[in-house]
Amino acid sequence: MDALGYYNGTWGPLDDMTVPMNDRGVYFGDGVYDAAVCVNRVIFTLDEHIDRFFTSAELLEIKPSCSKEALTALLQDLVQKVDNAPLLAYWQWTRGASRRDHTFPPGTANLLIMLKPIAVPDIYRKIKLITQDDTRFLHCNIKTLNLIPNVLAAQRARERGGKEAVFHRGEIVTEGSHSNVHILKGGVFITHPADNLILRGIARSHLLGACKKLKVPVEERPFTLTELFNADEILISSTSTMGLSAEAIDGKPAGGKAPELLKKLQDEVFGEFCAATGWQPGVRS
Ligand code: PDD
Protein backbone atom coordinates (compact mmCIF):
# COMPACT_ATOMS: atom_id res chain seq x y z
CA MET A 1 0.00 0.00 0.00
CA ASP A 2 1.55 3.34 -1.03
CA ALA A 3 -0.87 5.61 0.87
CA LEU A 4 -2.97 5.02 3.97
CA GLY A 5 -6.04 6.64 5.46
CA TYR A 6 -7.22 6.32 9.08
CA TYR A 7 -10.42 7.58 10.67
CA ASN A 8 -11.35 6.99 14.32
CA GLY A 9 -9.85 3.52 14.52
CA THR A 10 -10.51 2.29 10.96
CA TRP A 11 -7.77 2.31 8.35
CA GLY A 12 -7.14 1.21 4.78
CA PRO A 13 -5.86 2.39 1.38
CA LEU A 14 -6.22 6.18 1.41
CA ASP A 15 -8.38 6.49 -1.70
CA ASP A 16 -10.93 3.98 -0.35
CA MET A 17 -11.53 5.78 2.95
CA THR A 18 -14.55 8.01 3.66
CA VAL A 19 -15.67 10.35 6.45
CA PRO A 20 -19.25 10.79 7.77
CA MET A 21 -21.23 13.77 6.47
CA ASN A 22 -21.85 14.91 10.07
CA ASP A 23 -18.14 15.38 10.77
CA ARG A 24 -17.80 19.09 11.58
CA GLY A 25 -14.70 19.21 9.41
CA VAL A 26 -16.89 18.60 6.35
CA TYR A 27 -19.20 21.62 6.65
CA PHE A 28 -17.40 24.03 9.04
CA GLY A 29 -13.74 23.10 8.54
CA ASP A 30 -13.95 22.99 12.34
CA GLY A 31 -10.65 21.36 13.16
CA VAL A 32 -6.89 21.51 13.49
CA TYR A 33 -4.09 19.58 11.84
CA ASP A 34 -0.37 19.02 11.72
CA ALA A 35 1.98 17.29 9.30
CA ALA A 36 5.51 15.89 9.34
CA VAL A 37 7.88 14.14 6.96
CA CYS A 38 8.62 10.45 7.45
CA VAL A 39 11.72 8.79 5.97
CA ASN A 40 12.86 5.23 6.69
CA ARG A 41 9.80 5.02 8.98
CA VAL A 42 11.21 7.81 11.16
CA ILE A 43 8.78 10.72 11.54
CA PHE A 44 11.08 13.72 11.70
CA THR A 45 10.60 16.08 14.69
CA LEU A 46 7.38 14.25 15.59
CA ASP A 47 7.33 15.44 19.22
CA GLU A 48 7.43 19.08 18.14
CA HIS A 49 4.57 18.55 15.68
CA ILE A 50 2.49 16.70 18.28
CA ASP A 51 3.06 19.48 20.84
CA ARG A 52 1.92 22.11 18.34
CA PHE A 53 -1.10 19.98 17.40
CA PHE A 54 -2.24 19.81 21.01
CA THR A 55 -1.67 23.55 21.41
CA SER A 56 -3.79 24.25 18.29
CA ALA A 57 -6.57 22.01 19.66
CA GLU A 58 -6.45 23.73 23.05
CA LEU A 59 -6.68 27.18 21.46
CA LEU A 60 -9.82 26.09 19.58
CA GLU A 61 -11.23 24.27 22.64
CA ILE A 62 -11.28 20.95 20.79
CA LYS A 63 -11.27 18.02 23.21
CA PRO A 64 -8.42 15.59 22.42
CA SER A 65 -9.50 12.04 21.69
CA CYS A 66 -6.22 10.60 23.02
CA SER A 67 -2.97 11.50 24.79
CA LYS A 68 0.20 12.73 23.09
CA GLU A 69 1.82 9.36 23.80
CA ALA A 70 -1.08 7.42 22.25
CA LEU A 71 -1.08 9.59 19.11
CA THR A 72 2.69 9.21 18.77
CA ALA A 73 2.41 5.43 19.10
CA LEU A 74 -0.46 5.29 16.59
CA LEU A 75 1.43 7.31 13.96
CA GLN A 76 4.53 5.21 14.48
CA ASP A 77 2.47 2.06 14.08
CA LEU A 78 0.69 3.27 10.91
CA VAL A 79 3.92 4.21 9.10
CA GLN A 80 4.89 0.52 9.38
CA LYS A 81 1.84 -0.45 7.30
CA VAL A 82 2.75 1.42 4.10
CA ASP A 83 5.53 1.01 1.56
CA ASN A 84 8.86 2.30 2.82
CA ALA A 85 9.10 5.48 0.74
CA PRO A 86 9.37 9.09 1.95
CA LEU A 87 5.94 10.06 3.27
CA LEU A 88 3.99 13.05 4.41
CA ALA A 89 2.26 12.10 7.66
CA TYR A 90 -0.81 14.33 8.09
CA TRP A 91 -3.24 14.17 11.00
CA GLN A 92 -6.24 16.24 12.04
CA TRP A 93 -8.86 16.50 14.73
CA THR A 94 -12.29 17.85 14.00
CA ARG A 95 -14.75 18.89 16.68
CA GLY A 96 -16.68 15.64 16.59
CA ALA A 97 -19.71 14.73 14.49
CA SER A 98 -23.26 16.08 14.85
CA ARG A 99 -26.02 17.63 12.78
CA ARG A 100 -25.02 21.13 11.69
CA ASP A 101 -25.20 23.59 14.59
CA HIS A 102 -22.71 26.36 15.29
CA THR A 103 -22.32 25.57 19.00
CA PHE A 104 -20.07 22.73 20.17
CA PRO A 105 -21.43 19.16 20.23
CA PRO A 106 -20.70 16.91 23.24
CA GLY A 107 -17.89 14.40 22.99
CA THR A 108 -14.32 14.34 21.81
CA ALA A 109 -12.59 15.02 18.52
CA ASN A 110 -12.58 12.84 15.41
CA LEU A 111 -9.08 11.76 14.42
CA LEU A 112 -8.15 11.48 10.75
CA ILE A 113 -4.68 10.48 9.54
CA MET A 114 -3.28 10.35 6.01
CA LEU A 115 0.07 8.96 4.91
CA LYS A 116 1.05 9.72 1.32
CA PRO A 117 4.30 9.48 -0.63
CA ILE A 118 6.24 12.70 -1.19
CA ALA A 119 9.54 13.64 -2.77
CA VAL A 120 12.27 14.73 -0.35
CA PRO A 121 13.16 18.17 -1.69
CA ASP A 122 16.48 19.27 -3.05
CA ILE A 123 17.06 22.00 -0.47
CA TYR A 124 19.70 23.66 -2.67
CA ARG A 125 17.42 24.31 -5.64
CA LYS A 126 16.29 27.88 -6.32
CA ILE A 127 12.62 28.80 -6.45
CA LYS A 128 10.45 31.65 -7.68
CA LEU A 129 7.99 33.54 -5.48
CA ILE A 130 5.05 35.84 -5.98
CA THR A 131 3.58 38.31 -3.48
CA GLN A 132 -0.05 38.31 -2.37
CA ASP A 133 -2.15 40.44 -0.02
CA ASP A 134 -2.59 38.66 3.31
CA THR A 135 -6.36 38.67 3.71
CA ARG A 136 -6.44 35.94 6.37
CA PHE A 137 -7.91 36.17 9.86
CA LEU A 138 -5.90 37.09 12.94
CA HIS A 139 -5.32 33.59 14.34
CA CYS A 140 -2.65 32.37 11.92
CA ASN A 141 -0.73 30.88 14.85
CA ILE A 142 -3.40 28.15 15.07
CA LYS A 143 -3.01 25.38 12.48
CA THR A 144 -6.69 25.22 11.56
CA LEU A 145 -8.23 23.45 8.58
CA ASN A 146 -9.48 26.80 7.23
CA LEU A 147 -6.94 27.51 4.52
CA ILE A 148 -8.96 29.11 1.72
CA PRO A 149 -6.78 32.25 1.32
CA ASN A 150 -3.70 29.99 1.47
CA VAL A 151 -5.12 27.66 -1.17
CA LEU A 152 -5.98 30.57 -3.49
CA ALA A 153 -2.54 32.15 -3.02
CA ALA A 154 -0.75 28.85 -3.70
CA GLN A 155 -2.80 28.43 -6.88
CA ARG A 156 -1.91 32.01 -8.04
CA ALA A 157 1.78 31.16 -7.47
CA ARG A 158 1.49 28.00 -9.54
CA GLU A 159 -0.31 29.84 -12.38
CA ARG A 160 2.51 32.41 -12.47
CA GLY A 161 5.29 29.82 -12.51
CA GLY A 162 6.16 30.29 -8.82
CA LYS A 163 6.69 27.76 -6.07
CA GLU A 164 5.22 29.84 -3.26
CA ALA A 165 3.19 32.99 -2.58
CA VAL A 166 4.51 35.41 0.05
CA PHE A 167 1.79 37.11 2.07
CA HIS A 168 2.04 40.74 3.17
CA ARG A 169 -0.22 42.94 5.28
CA GLY A 170 0.38 46.35 3.74
CA GLU A 171 4.17 46.74 3.65
CA ILE A 172 4.83 44.00 6.22
CA VAL A 173 5.75 40.51 5.02
CA THR A 174 4.10 37.85 7.18
CA GLU A 175 4.67 34.32 5.79
CA GLY A 176 4.09 32.08 2.80
CA SER A 177 0.85 30.35 1.82
CA HIS A 178 2.27 27.15 3.34
CA SER A 179 5.68 28.18 4.64
CA ASN A 180 7.49 30.76 6.73
CA VAL A 181 9.55 33.46 5.01
CA HIS A 182 12.92 34.79 6.17
CA ILE A 183 15.64 37.04 4.78
CA LEU A 184 19.39 37.34 5.18
CA LYS A 185 20.74 40.89 5.14
CA GLY A 186 24.27 41.96 6.10
CA GLY A 187 24.87 38.58 7.74
CA VAL A 188 21.72 38.79 9.90
CA PHE A 189 18.82 36.31 9.74
CA ILE A 190 15.55 38.27 9.89
CA THR A 191 12.17 36.62 10.42
CA HIS A 192 8.68 37.75 11.43
CA PRO A 193 8.05 37.25 15.17
CA ALA A 194 6.02 34.16 16.05
CA ASP A 195 2.88 36.10 16.97
CA ASN A 196 -0.73 35.63 15.82
CA LEU A 197 0.06 36.70 12.23
CA ILE A 198 2.14 33.63 11.36
CA LEU A 199 2.35 29.95 12.13
CA ARG A 200 5.25 29.10 14.44
CA GLY A 201 6.86 26.75 11.92
CA ILE A 202 8.87 23.80 13.14
CA ALA A 203 11.30 24.23 10.22
CA ARG A 204 11.56 27.94 11.24
CA SER A 205 12.54 26.85 14.77
CA HIS A 206 15.21 24.58 13.32
CA LEU A 207 16.60 27.39 11.13
CA LEU A 208 16.75 29.56 14.26
CA GLY A 209 18.56 26.69 15.99
CA ALA A 210 21.02 26.53 13.08
CA CYS A 211 21.63 30.31 13.39
CA LYS A 212 22.36 29.88 17.09
CA LYS A 213 24.76 27.03 16.44
CA LEU A 214 26.57 28.91 13.65
CA LYS A 215 26.52 32.19 15.61
CA VAL A 216 24.49 33.96 12.95
CA PRO A 217 22.75 37.00 14.50
CA VAL A 218 18.94 36.81 14.46
CA GLU A 219 16.32 39.54 14.42
CA GLU A 220 12.76 38.34 15.06
CA ARG A 221 10.95 41.43 13.82
CA PRO A 222 8.51 42.40 11.08
CA PHE A 223 10.26 43.24 7.79
CA THR A 224 8.94 45.07 4.75
CA LEU A 225 8.39 44.20 1.11
CA THR A 226 11.22 46.60 0.24
CA GLU A 227 13.54 44.63 2.55
CA LEU A 228 12.35 41.42 0.93
CA PHE A 229 13.13 42.65 -2.58
CA ASN A 230 16.54 43.99 -1.43
CA ALA A 231 17.51 41.00 0.72
CA ASP A 232 20.86 39.26 0.26
CA GLU A 233 18.98 35.95 0.35
CA ILE A 234 15.33 34.95 0.79
CA LEU A 235 14.48 31.65 2.46
CA ILE A 236 11.17 29.86 2.76
CA SER A 237 10.82 27.05 5.27
CA SER A 238 8.32 24.32 5.97
CA THR A 239 8.33 20.73 7.08
CA SER A 240 8.53 19.47 3.52
CA THR A 241 10.90 22.12 2.08
CA MET A 242 13.16 22.75 5.11
CA GLY A 243 14.83 25.90 3.75
CA LEU A 244 14.66 26.71 0.05
CA SER A 245 16.04 29.96 -1.32
CA ALA A 246 14.48 32.23 -3.93
CA GLU A 247 15.96 33.63 -7.11
CA ALA A 248 13.00 35.78 -8.18
CA ILE A 249 9.92 37.52 -6.78
CA ASP A 250 7.09 38.74 -8.99
CA GLY A 251 9.35 38.13 -12.00
CA LYS A 252 12.22 40.29 -10.66
CA PRO A 253 15.61 38.75 -9.75
CA ALA A 254 16.10 38.44 -5.99
CA GLY A 255 18.58 37.10 -3.46
CA GLY A 256 21.79 35.38 -4.54
CA LYS A 257 24.05 37.82 -2.65
CA ALA A 258 25.06 35.68 0.35
CA PRO A 259 25.45 32.16 -1.08
CA GLU A 260 28.01 30.99 1.48
CA LEU A 261 25.99 31.90 4.54
CA LEU A 262 22.88 30.49 2.89
CA LYS A 263 24.61 27.18 2.19
CA LYS A 264 25.92 26.93 5.76
CA LEU A 265 22.40 27.28 7.12
CA GLN A 266 21.00 24.81 4.59
CA ASP A 267 23.78 22.30 5.31
CA GLU A 268 22.97 22.54 9.01
CA VAL A 269 19.20 21.95 8.77
CA PHE A 270 19.47 19.36 6.00
CA GLY A 271 22.28 17.60 7.89
CA GLU A 272 20.06 17.39 10.96
CA PHE A 273 17.27 15.84 8.85
CA CYS A 274 19.62 13.30 7.24
CA ALA A 275 21.18 12.35 10.59
CA ALA A 276 17.79 11.79 12.22
CA THR A 277 16.19 9.84 9.36
CA GLY A 278 19.12 8.18 7.63
CA TRP A 279 18.15 9.92 4.39
CA GLN A 280 20.92 9.89 1.82
CA PRO A 281 20.40 12.33 -1.04
CA GLY A 282 20.54 10.51 -4.36
CA VAL A 283 19.99 7.08 -2.78
CA ARG A 284 16.47 5.67 -2.84
CA SER A 285 15.20 4.46 0.54
N1 PDD B 1 2.31 23.95 6.23
N2 PDD B 1 3.00 28.77 7.64
C1 PDD B 1 1.95 28.16 7.08
C2 PDD B 1 0.75 28.96 6.74
C3 PDD B 1 2.00 26.77 6.84
O1 PDD B 1 0.94 26.15 6.29
C4 PDD B 1 3.19 26.06 7.13
C5 PDD B 1 3.32 24.59 6.90
C6 PDD B 1 4.27 26.76 7.71
C7 PDD B 1 5.55 26.07 8.09
O2 PDD B 1 5.37 25.25 9.22
P1 PDD B 1 6.29 23.96 9.46
O3 PDD B 1 7.70 24.43 9.35
O4 PDD B 1 5.95 23.53 10.82
O5 PDD B 1 5.95 22.97 8.40
C8 PDD B 1 4.13 28.11 7.96
C9 PDD B 1 2.25 22.53 6.07
C10 PDD B 1 3.47 21.92 5.57
C11 PDD B 1 1.00 22.15 5.28
O6 PDD B 1 0.00 22.82 5.45
O7 PDD B 1 1.02 21.17 4.54
PDB file of C-alpha atoms in Angstrom, residues 16 23 30 47 90 107 122 125-126 175 190 203 231:
ATOM      1  CA  ASP A  16     -10.930   3.979  -0.352  1.00  0.00           C
ATOM      2  CA  ASP A  23     -18.141  15.379  10.766  1.00  0.00           C
ATOM      3  CA  ASP A  30     -13.954  22.985  12.338  1.00  0.00           C
ATOM      4  CA  ASP A  47       7.334  15.444  19.223  1.00  0.00           C
ATOM      5  CA  TYR A  90      -0.811  14.331   8.091  1.00  0.00           C
ATOM      6  CA  GLY A 107     -17.894  14.398  22.987  1.00  0.00           C
ATOM      7  CA  ASP A 122      16.481  19.271  -3.048  1.00  0.00           C
ATOM      8  CA  ARG A 125      17.422  24.309  -5.637  1.00  0.00           C
ATOM      9  CA  LYS A 126      16.289  27.884  -6.322  1.00  0.00           C
ATOM     10  CA  GLU A 175       4.667  34.316   5.793  1.00  0.00           C
ATOM     11  CA  ILE A 190      15.550  38.268   9.892  1.00  0.00           C
ATOM     12  CA  ALA A 203      11.303  24.234  10.222  1.00  0.00           C
ATOM     13  CA  ALA A 231      17.507  40.998   0.721  1.00  0.00           C
TER      14      ALA A 231
END
